[in-house]
Backbone atoms as SQL, in Angstrom:
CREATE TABLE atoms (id INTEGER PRIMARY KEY, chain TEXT, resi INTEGER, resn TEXT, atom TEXT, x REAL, y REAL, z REAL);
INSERT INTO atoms VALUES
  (1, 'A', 1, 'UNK', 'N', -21.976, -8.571, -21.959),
  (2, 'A', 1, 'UNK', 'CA', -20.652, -9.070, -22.281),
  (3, 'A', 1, 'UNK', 'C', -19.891, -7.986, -23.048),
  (4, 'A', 2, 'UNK', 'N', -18.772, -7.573, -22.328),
  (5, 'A', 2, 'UNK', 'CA', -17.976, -6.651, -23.170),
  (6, 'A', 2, 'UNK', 'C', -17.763, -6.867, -24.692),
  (7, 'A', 3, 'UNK', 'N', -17.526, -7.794, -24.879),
  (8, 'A', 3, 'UNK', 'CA', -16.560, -8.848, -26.289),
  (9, 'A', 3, 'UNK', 'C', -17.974, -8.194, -27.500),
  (10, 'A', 4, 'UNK', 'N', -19.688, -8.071, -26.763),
  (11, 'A', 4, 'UNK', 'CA', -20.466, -8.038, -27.816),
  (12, 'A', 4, 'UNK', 'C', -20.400, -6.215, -27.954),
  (13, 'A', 5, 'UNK', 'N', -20.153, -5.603, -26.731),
  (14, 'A', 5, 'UNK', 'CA', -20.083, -3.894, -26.782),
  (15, 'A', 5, 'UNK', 'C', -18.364, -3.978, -28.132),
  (16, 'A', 6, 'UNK', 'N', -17.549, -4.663, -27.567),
  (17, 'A', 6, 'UNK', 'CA', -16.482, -4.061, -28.687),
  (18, 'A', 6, 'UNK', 'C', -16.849, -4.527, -30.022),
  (19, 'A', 7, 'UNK', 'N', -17.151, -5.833, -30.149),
  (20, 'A', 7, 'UNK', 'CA', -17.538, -6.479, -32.047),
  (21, 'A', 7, 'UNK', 'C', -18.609, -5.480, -32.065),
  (22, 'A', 8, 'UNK', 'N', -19.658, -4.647, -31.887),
  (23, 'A', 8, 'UNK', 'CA', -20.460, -4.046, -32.035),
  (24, 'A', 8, 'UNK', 'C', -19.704, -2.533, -32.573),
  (25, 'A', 9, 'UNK', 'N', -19.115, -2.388, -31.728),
  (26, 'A', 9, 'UNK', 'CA', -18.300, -1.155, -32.411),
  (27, 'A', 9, 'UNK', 'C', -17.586, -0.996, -33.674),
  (28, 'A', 10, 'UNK', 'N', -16.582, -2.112, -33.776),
  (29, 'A', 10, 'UNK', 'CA', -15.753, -2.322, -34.711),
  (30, 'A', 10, 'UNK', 'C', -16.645, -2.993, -35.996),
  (31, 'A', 11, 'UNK', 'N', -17.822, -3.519, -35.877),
  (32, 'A', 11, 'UNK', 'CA', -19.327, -3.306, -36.521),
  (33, 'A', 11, 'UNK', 'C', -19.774, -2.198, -37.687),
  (34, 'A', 12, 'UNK', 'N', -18.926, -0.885, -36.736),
  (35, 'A', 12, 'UNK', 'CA', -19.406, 0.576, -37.445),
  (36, 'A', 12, 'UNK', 'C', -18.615, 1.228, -37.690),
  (37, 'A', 13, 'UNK', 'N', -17.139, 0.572, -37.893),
  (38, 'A', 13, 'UNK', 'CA', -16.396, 1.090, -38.297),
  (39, 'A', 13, 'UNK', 'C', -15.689, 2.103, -37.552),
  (40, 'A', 14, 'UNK', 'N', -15.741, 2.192, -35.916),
  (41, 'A', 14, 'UNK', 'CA', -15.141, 2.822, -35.053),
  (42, 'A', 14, 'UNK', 'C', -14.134, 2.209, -34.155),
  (43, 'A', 15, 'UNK', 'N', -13.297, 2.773, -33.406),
  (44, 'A', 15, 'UNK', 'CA', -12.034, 2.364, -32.626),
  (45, 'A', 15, 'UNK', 'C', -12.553, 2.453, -31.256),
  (46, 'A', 16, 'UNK', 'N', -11.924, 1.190, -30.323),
  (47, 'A', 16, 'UNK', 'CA', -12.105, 1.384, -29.120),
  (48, 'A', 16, 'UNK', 'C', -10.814, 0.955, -28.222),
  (49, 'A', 17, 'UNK', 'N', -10.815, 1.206, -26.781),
  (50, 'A', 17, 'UNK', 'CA', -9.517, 1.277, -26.594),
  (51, 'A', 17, 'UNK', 'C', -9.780, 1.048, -25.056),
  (52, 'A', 18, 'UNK', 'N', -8.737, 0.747, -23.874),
  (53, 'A', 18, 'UNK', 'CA', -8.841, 0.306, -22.431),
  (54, 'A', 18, 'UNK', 'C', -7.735, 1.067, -21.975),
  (55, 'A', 19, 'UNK', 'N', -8.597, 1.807, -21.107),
  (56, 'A', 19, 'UNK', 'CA', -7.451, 2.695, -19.643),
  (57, 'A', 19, 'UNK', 'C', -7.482, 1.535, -18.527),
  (58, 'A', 20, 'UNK', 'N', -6.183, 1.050, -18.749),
  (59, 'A', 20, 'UNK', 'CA', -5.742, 0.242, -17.247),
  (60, 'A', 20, 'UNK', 'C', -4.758, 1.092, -16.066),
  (61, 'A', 21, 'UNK', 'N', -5.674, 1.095, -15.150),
  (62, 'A', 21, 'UNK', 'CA', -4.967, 2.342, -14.112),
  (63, 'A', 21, 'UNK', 'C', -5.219, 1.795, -12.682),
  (64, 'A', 22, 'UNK', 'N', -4.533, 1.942, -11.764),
  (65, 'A', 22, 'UNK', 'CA', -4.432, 1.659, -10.319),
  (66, 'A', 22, 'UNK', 'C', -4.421, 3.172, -9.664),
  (67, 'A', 23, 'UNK', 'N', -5.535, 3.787, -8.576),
  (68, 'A', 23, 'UNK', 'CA', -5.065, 4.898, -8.555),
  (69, 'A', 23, 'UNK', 'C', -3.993, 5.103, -7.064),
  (70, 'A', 24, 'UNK', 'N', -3.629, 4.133, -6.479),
  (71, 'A', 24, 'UNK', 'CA', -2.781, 4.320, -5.790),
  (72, 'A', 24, 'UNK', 'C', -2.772, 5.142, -4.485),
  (73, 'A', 25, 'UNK', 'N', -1.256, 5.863, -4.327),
  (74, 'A', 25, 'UNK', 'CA', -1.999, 6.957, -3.502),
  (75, 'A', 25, 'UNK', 'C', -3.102, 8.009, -3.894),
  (76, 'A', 26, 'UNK', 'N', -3.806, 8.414, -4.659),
  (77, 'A', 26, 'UNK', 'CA', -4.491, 9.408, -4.785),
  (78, 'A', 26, 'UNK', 'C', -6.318, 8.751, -4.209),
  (79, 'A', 27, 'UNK', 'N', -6.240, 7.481, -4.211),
  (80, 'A', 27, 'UNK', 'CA', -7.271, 6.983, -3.427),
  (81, 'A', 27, 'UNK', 'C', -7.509, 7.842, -2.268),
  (82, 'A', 28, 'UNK', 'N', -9.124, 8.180, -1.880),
  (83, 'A', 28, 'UNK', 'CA', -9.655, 8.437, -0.027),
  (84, 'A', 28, 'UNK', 'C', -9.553, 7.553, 0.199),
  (85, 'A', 29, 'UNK', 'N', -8.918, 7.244, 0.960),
  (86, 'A', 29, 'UNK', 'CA', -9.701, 6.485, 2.575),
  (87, 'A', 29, 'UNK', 'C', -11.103, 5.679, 2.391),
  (88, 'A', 30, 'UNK', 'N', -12.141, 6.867, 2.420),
  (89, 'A', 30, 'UNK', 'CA', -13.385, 6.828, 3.034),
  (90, 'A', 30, 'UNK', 'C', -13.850, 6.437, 1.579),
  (91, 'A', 31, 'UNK', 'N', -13.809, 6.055, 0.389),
  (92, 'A', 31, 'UNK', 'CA', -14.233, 5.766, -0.905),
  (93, 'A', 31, 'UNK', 'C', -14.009, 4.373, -0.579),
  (94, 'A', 32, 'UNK', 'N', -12.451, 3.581, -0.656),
  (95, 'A', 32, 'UNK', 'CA', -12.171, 2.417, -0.373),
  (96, 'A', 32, 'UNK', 'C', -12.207, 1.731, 0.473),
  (97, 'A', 33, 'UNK', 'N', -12.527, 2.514, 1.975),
  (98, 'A', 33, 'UNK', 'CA', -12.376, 1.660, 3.273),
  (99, 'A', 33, 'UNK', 'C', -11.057, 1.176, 3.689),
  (100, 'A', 34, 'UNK', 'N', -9.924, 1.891, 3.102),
  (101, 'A', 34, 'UNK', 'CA', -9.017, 1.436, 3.723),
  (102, 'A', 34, 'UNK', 'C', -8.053, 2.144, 3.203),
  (103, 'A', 35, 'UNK', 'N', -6.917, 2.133, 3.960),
  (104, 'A', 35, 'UNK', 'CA', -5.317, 3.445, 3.941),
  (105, 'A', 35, 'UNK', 'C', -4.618, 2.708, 2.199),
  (106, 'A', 36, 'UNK', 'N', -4.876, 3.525, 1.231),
  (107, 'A', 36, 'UNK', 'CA', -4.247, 3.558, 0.078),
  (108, 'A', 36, 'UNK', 'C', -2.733, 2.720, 0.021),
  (109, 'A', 37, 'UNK', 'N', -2.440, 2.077, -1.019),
  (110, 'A', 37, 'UNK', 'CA', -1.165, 2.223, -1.131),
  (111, 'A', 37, 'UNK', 'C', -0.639, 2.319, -2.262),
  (112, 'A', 38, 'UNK', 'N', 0.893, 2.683, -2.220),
  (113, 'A', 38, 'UNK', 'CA', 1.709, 2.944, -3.177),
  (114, 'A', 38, 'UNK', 'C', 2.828, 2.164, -2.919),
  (115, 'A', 39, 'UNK', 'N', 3.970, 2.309, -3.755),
  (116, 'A', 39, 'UNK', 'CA', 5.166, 1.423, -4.197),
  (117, 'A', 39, 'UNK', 'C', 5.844, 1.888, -2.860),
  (118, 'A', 40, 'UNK', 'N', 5.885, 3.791, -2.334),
  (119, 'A', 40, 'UNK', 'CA', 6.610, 4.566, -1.303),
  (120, 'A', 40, 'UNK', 'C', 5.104, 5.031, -0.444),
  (121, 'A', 41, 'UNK', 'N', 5.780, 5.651, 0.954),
  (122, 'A', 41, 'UNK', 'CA', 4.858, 5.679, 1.711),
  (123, 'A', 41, 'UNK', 'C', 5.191, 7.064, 1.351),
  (124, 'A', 42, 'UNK', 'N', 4.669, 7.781, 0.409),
  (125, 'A', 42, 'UNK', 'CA', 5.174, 9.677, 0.630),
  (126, 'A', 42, 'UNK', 'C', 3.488, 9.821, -0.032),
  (127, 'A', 43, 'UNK', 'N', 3.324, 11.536, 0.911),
  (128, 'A', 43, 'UNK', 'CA', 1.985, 11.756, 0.883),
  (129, 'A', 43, 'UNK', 'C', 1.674, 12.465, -0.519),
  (130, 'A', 44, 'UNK', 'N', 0.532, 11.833, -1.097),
  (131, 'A', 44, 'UNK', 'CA', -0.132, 12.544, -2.248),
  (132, 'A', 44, 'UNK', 'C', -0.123, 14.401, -2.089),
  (133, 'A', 45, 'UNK', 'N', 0.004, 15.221, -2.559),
  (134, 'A', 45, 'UNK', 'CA', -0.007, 16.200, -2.490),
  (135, 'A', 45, 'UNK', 'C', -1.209, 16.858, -2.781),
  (136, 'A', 46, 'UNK', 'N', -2.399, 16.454, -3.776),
  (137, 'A', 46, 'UNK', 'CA', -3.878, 17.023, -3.841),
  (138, 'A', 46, 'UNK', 'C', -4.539, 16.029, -2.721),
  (139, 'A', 47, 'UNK', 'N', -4.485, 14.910, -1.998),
  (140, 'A', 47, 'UNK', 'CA', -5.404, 14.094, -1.373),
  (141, 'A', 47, 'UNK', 'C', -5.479, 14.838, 0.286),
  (142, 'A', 48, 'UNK', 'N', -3.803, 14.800, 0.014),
  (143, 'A', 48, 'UNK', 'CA', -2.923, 15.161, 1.611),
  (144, 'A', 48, 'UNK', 'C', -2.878, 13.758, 1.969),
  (145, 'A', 49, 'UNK', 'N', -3.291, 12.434, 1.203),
  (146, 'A', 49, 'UNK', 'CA', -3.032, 11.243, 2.018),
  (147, 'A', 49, 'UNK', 'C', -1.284, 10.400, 2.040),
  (148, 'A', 50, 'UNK', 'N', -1.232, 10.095, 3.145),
  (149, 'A', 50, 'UNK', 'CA', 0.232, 9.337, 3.130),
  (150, 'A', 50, 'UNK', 'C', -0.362, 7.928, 3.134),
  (151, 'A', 51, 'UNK', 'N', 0.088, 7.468, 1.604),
  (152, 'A', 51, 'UNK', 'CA', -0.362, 5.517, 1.666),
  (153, 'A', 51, 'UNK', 'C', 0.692, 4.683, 2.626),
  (154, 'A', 52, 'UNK', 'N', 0.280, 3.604, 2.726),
  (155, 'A', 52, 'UNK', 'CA', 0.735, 2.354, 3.252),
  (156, 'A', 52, 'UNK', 'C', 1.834, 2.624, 1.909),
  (157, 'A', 53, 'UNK', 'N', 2.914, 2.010, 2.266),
  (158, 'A', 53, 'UNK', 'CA', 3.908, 1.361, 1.207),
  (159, 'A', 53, 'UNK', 'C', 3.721, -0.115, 1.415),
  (160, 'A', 54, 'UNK', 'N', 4.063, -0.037, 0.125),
  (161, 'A', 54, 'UNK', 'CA', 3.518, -1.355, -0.445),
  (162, 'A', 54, 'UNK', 'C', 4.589, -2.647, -0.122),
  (163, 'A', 55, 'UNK', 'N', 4.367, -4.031, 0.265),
  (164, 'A', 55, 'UNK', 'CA', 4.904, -5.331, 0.420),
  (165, 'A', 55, 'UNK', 'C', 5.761, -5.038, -1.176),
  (166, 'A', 56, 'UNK', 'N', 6.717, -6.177, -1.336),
  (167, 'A', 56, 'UNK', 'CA', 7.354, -6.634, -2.804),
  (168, 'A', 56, 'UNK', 'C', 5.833, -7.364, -3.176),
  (169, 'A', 57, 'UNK', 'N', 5.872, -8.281, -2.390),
  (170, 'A', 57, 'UNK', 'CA', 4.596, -8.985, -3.157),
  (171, 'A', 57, 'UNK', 'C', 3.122, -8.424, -3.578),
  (172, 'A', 58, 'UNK', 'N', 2.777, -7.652, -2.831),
  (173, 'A', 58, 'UNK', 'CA', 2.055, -6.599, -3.170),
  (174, 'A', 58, 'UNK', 'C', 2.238, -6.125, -4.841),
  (175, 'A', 59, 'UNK', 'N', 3.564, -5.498, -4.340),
  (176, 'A', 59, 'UNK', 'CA', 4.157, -5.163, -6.182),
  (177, 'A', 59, 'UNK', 'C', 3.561, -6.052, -7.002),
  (178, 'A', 60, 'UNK', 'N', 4.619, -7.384, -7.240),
  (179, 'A', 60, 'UNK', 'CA', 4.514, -8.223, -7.619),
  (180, 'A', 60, 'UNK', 'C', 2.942, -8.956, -8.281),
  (181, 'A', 61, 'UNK', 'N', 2.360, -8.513, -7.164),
  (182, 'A', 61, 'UNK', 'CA', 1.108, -9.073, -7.581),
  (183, 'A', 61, 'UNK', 'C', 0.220, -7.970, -8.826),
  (184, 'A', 62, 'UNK', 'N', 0.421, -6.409, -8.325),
  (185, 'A', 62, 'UNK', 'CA', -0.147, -5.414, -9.309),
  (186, 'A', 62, 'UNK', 'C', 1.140, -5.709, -10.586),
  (187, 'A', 63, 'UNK', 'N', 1.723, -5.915, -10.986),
  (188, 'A', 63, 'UNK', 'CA', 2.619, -6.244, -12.095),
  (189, 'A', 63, 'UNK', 'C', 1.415, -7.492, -12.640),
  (190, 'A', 64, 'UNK', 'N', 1.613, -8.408, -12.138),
  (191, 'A', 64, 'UNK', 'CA', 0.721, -9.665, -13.011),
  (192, 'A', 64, 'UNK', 'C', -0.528, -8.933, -12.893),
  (193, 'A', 65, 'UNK', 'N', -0.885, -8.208, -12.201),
  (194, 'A', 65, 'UNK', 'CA', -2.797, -7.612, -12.636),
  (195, 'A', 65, 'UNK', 'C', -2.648, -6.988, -13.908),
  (196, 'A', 66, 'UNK', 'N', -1.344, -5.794, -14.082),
  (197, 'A', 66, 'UNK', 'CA', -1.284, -5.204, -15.477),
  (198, 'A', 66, 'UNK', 'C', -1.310, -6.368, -16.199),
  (199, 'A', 67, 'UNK', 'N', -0.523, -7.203, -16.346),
  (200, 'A', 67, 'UNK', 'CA', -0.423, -8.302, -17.381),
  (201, 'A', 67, 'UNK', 'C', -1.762, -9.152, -17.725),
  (202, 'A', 68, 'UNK', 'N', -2.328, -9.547, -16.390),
  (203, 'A', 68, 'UNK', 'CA', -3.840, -10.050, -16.683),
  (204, 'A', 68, 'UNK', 'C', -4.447, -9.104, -17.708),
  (205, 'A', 69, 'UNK', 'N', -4.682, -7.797, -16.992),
  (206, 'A', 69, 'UNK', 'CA', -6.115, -6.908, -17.719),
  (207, 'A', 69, 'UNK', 'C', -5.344, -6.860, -19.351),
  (208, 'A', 70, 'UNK', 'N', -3.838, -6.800, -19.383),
  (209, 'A', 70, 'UNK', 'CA', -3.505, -6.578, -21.059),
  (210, 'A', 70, 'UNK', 'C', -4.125, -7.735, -21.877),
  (211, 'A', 71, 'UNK', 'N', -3.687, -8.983, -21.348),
  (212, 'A', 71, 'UNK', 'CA', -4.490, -10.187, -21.406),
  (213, 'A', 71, 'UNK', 'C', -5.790, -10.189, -22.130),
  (214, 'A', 72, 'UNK', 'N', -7.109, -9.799, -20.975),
  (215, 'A', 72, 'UNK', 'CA', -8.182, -9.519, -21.174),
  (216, 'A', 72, 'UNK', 'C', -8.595, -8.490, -22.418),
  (217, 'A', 73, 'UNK', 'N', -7.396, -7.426, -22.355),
  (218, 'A', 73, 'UNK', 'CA', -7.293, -6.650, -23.716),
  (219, 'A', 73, 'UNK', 'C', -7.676, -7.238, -24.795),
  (220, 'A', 74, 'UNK', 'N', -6.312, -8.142, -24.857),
  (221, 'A', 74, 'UNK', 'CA', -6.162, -8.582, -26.215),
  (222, 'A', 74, 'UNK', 'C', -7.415, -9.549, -26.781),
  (223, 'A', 75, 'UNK', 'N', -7.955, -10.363, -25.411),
  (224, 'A', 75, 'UNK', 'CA', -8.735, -11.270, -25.872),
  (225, 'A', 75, 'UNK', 'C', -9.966, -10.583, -26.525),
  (226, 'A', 76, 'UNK', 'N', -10.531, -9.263, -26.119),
  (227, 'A', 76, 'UNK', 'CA', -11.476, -8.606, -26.463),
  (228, 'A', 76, 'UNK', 'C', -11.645, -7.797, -27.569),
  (229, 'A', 77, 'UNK', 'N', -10.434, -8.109, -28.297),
  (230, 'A', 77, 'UNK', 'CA', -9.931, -7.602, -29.474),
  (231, 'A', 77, 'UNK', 'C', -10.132, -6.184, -29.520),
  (232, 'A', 78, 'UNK', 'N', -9.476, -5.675, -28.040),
  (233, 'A', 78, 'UNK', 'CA', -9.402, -4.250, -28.503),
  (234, 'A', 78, 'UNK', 'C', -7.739, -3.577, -28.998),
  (235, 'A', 79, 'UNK', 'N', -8.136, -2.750, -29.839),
  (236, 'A', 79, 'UNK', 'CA', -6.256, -1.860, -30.712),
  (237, 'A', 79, 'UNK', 'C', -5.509, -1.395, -29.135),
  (238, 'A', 80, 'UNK', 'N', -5.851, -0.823, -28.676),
  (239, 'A', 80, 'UNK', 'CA', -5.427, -0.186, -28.026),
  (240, 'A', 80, 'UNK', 'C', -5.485, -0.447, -26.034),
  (241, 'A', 81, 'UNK', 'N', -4.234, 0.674, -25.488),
  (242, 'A', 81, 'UNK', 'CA', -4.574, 0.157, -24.271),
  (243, 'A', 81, 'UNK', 'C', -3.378, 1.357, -23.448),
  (244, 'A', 82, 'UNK', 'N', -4.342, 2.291, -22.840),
  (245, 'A', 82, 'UNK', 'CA', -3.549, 3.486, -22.496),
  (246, 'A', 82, 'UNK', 'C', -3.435, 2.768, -21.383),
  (247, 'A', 83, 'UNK', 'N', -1.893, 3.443, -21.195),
  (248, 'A', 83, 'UNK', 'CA', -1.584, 3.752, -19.350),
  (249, 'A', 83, 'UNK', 'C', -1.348, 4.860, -19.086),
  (250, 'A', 84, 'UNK', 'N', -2.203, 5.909, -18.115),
  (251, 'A', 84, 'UNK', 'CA', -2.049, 7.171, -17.664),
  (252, 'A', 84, 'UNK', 'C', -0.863, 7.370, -16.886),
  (253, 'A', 85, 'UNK', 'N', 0.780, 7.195, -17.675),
  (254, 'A', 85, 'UNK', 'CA', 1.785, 7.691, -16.589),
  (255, 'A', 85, 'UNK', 'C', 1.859, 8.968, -16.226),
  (256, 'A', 86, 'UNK', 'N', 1.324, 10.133, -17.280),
  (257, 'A', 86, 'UNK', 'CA', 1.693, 11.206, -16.897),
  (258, 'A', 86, 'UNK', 'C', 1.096, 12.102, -16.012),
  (259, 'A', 87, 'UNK', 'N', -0.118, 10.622, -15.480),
  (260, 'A', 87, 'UNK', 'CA', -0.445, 11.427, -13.951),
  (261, 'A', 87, 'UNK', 'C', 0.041, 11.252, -12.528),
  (262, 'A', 88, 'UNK', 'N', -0.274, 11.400, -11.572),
  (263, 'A', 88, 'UNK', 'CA', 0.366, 10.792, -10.447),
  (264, 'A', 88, 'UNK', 'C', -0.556, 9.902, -10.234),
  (265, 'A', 89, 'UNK', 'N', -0.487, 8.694, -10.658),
  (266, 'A', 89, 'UNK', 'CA', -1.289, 7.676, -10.625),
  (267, 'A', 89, 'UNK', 'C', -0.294, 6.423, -9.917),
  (268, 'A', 90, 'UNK', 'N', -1.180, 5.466, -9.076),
  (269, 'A', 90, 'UNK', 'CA', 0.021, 4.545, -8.822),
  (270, 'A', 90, 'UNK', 'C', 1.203, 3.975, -10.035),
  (271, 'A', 91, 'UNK', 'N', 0.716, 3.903, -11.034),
  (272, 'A', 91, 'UNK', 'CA', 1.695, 3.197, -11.765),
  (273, 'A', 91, 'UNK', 'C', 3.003, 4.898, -12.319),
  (274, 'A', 92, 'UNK', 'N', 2.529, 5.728, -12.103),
  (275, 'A', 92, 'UNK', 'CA', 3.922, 6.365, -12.569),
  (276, 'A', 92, 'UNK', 'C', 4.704, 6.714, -11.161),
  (277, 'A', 93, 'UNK', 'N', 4.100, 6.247, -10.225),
  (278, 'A', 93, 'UNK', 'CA', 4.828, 6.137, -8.550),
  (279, 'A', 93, 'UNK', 'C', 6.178, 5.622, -8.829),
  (280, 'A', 94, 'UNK', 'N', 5.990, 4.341, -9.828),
  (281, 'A', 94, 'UNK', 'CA', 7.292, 3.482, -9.967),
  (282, 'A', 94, 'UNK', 'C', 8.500, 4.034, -10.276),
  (283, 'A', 95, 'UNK', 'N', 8.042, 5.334, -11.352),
  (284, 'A', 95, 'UNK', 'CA', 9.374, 6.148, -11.785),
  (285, 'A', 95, 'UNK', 'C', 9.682, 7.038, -11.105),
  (286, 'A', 96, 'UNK', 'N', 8.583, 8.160, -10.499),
  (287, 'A', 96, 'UNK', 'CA', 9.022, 9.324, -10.051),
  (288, 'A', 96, 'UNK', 'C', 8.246, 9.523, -8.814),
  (289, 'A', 97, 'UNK', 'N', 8.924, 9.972, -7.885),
  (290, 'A', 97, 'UNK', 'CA', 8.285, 10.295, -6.238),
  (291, 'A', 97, 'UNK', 'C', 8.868, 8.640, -5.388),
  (292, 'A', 98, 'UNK', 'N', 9.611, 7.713, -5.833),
  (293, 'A', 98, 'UNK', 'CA', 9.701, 6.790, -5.198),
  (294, 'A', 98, 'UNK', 'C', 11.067, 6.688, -3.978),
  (295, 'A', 99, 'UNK', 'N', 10.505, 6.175, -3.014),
  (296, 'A', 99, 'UNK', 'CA', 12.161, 6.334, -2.434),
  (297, 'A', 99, 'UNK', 'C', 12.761, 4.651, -1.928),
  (298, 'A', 100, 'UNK', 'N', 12.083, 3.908, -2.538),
  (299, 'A', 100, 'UNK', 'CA', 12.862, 2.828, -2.255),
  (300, 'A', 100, 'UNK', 'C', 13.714, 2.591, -2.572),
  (301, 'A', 101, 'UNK', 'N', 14.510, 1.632, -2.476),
  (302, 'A', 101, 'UNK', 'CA', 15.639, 1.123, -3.323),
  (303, 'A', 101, 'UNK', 'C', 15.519, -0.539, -2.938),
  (304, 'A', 102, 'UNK', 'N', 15.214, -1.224, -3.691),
  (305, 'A', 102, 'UNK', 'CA', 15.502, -2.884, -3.655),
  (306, 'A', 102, 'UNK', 'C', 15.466, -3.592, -5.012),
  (307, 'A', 103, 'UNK', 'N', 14.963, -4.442, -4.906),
  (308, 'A', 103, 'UNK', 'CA', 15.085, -5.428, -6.284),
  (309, 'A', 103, 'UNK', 'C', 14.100, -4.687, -7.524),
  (310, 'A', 104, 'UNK', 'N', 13.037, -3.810, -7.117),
  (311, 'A', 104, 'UNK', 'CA', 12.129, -3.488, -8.604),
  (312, 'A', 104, 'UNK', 'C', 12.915, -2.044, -8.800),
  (313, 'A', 105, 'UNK', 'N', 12.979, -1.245, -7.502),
  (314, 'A', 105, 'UNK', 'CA', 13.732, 0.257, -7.561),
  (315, 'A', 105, 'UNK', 'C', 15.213, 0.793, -7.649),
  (316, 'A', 106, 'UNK', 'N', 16.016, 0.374, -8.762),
  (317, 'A', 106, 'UNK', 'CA', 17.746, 0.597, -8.620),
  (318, 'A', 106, 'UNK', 'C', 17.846, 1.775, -8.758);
C-alpha cells in the first residue's frame, strides 16, 4: 500500500512527492501496442512518430485523469506533485506544437 511507503517516510522526517505525466506522442508503438496520441496529430521529432490526434472526449477524459491522480495525491498525503511541462510530454502538447483550434485550443 502506497499510503504505508509515504507515512513511513514522513516517519523519518523526509519529503516525498508524485510525477503525474502522460507521455503522449513520445510513446513507441511497439511498447504500447498501439499508434500514440496527442491533443495534434504532428510527429514527435526524437520518436519520428506521428500520433493519432486525439477525440475532445479523449481530452476530456485525460483532464479528469489529471484531476483523479491529484486526488489520489492528496489522499496519500503527499506535499507535492510535479508536472513535467518543460518536456515534450503529452501534457505540454496543450501549449506548444498544437494546431488545433476548438473549444480547449483558442
Amino acid at each position: 500500500d502506497l499510503r504505508k511507503v509515504v507515512k513511513t517516510v514522513h516517519e523519518h522526517g523526509a519529503k516525498i512527492f508524485a510525477q503525474i505525466n502522460h507521455a503522449g506522442r513520445q510513446c513507441y508503438p511497439n511498447f504500447i501496442t498501439q499508434k500514440p496520441i496527442a491533443p495534434s496529430a504532428v510527429r514527435d521529432m526524437m520518436s519520428l512518430v506521428k500520433p493519432r490526434q486525439m477525440t475532445l472526449n479523449e481530452i476530456e477524459k485525460t483532464i479528469t485523469a489529471y484531476g483523479d491522480a491529484c486526488m489520489i495525491v492528496k489522499k496519500m498525503f503527499l506535499i507535492f506533485v510535479f508536472f513535467p511541462f518543460a518536456c515534450v510530454y503529452h501534457t505540454s502538447r496543450y501549449f506548444f506544437g498544437n494546431n488545433r483550434i476548438n473549444d480547449f485550443f483558442l
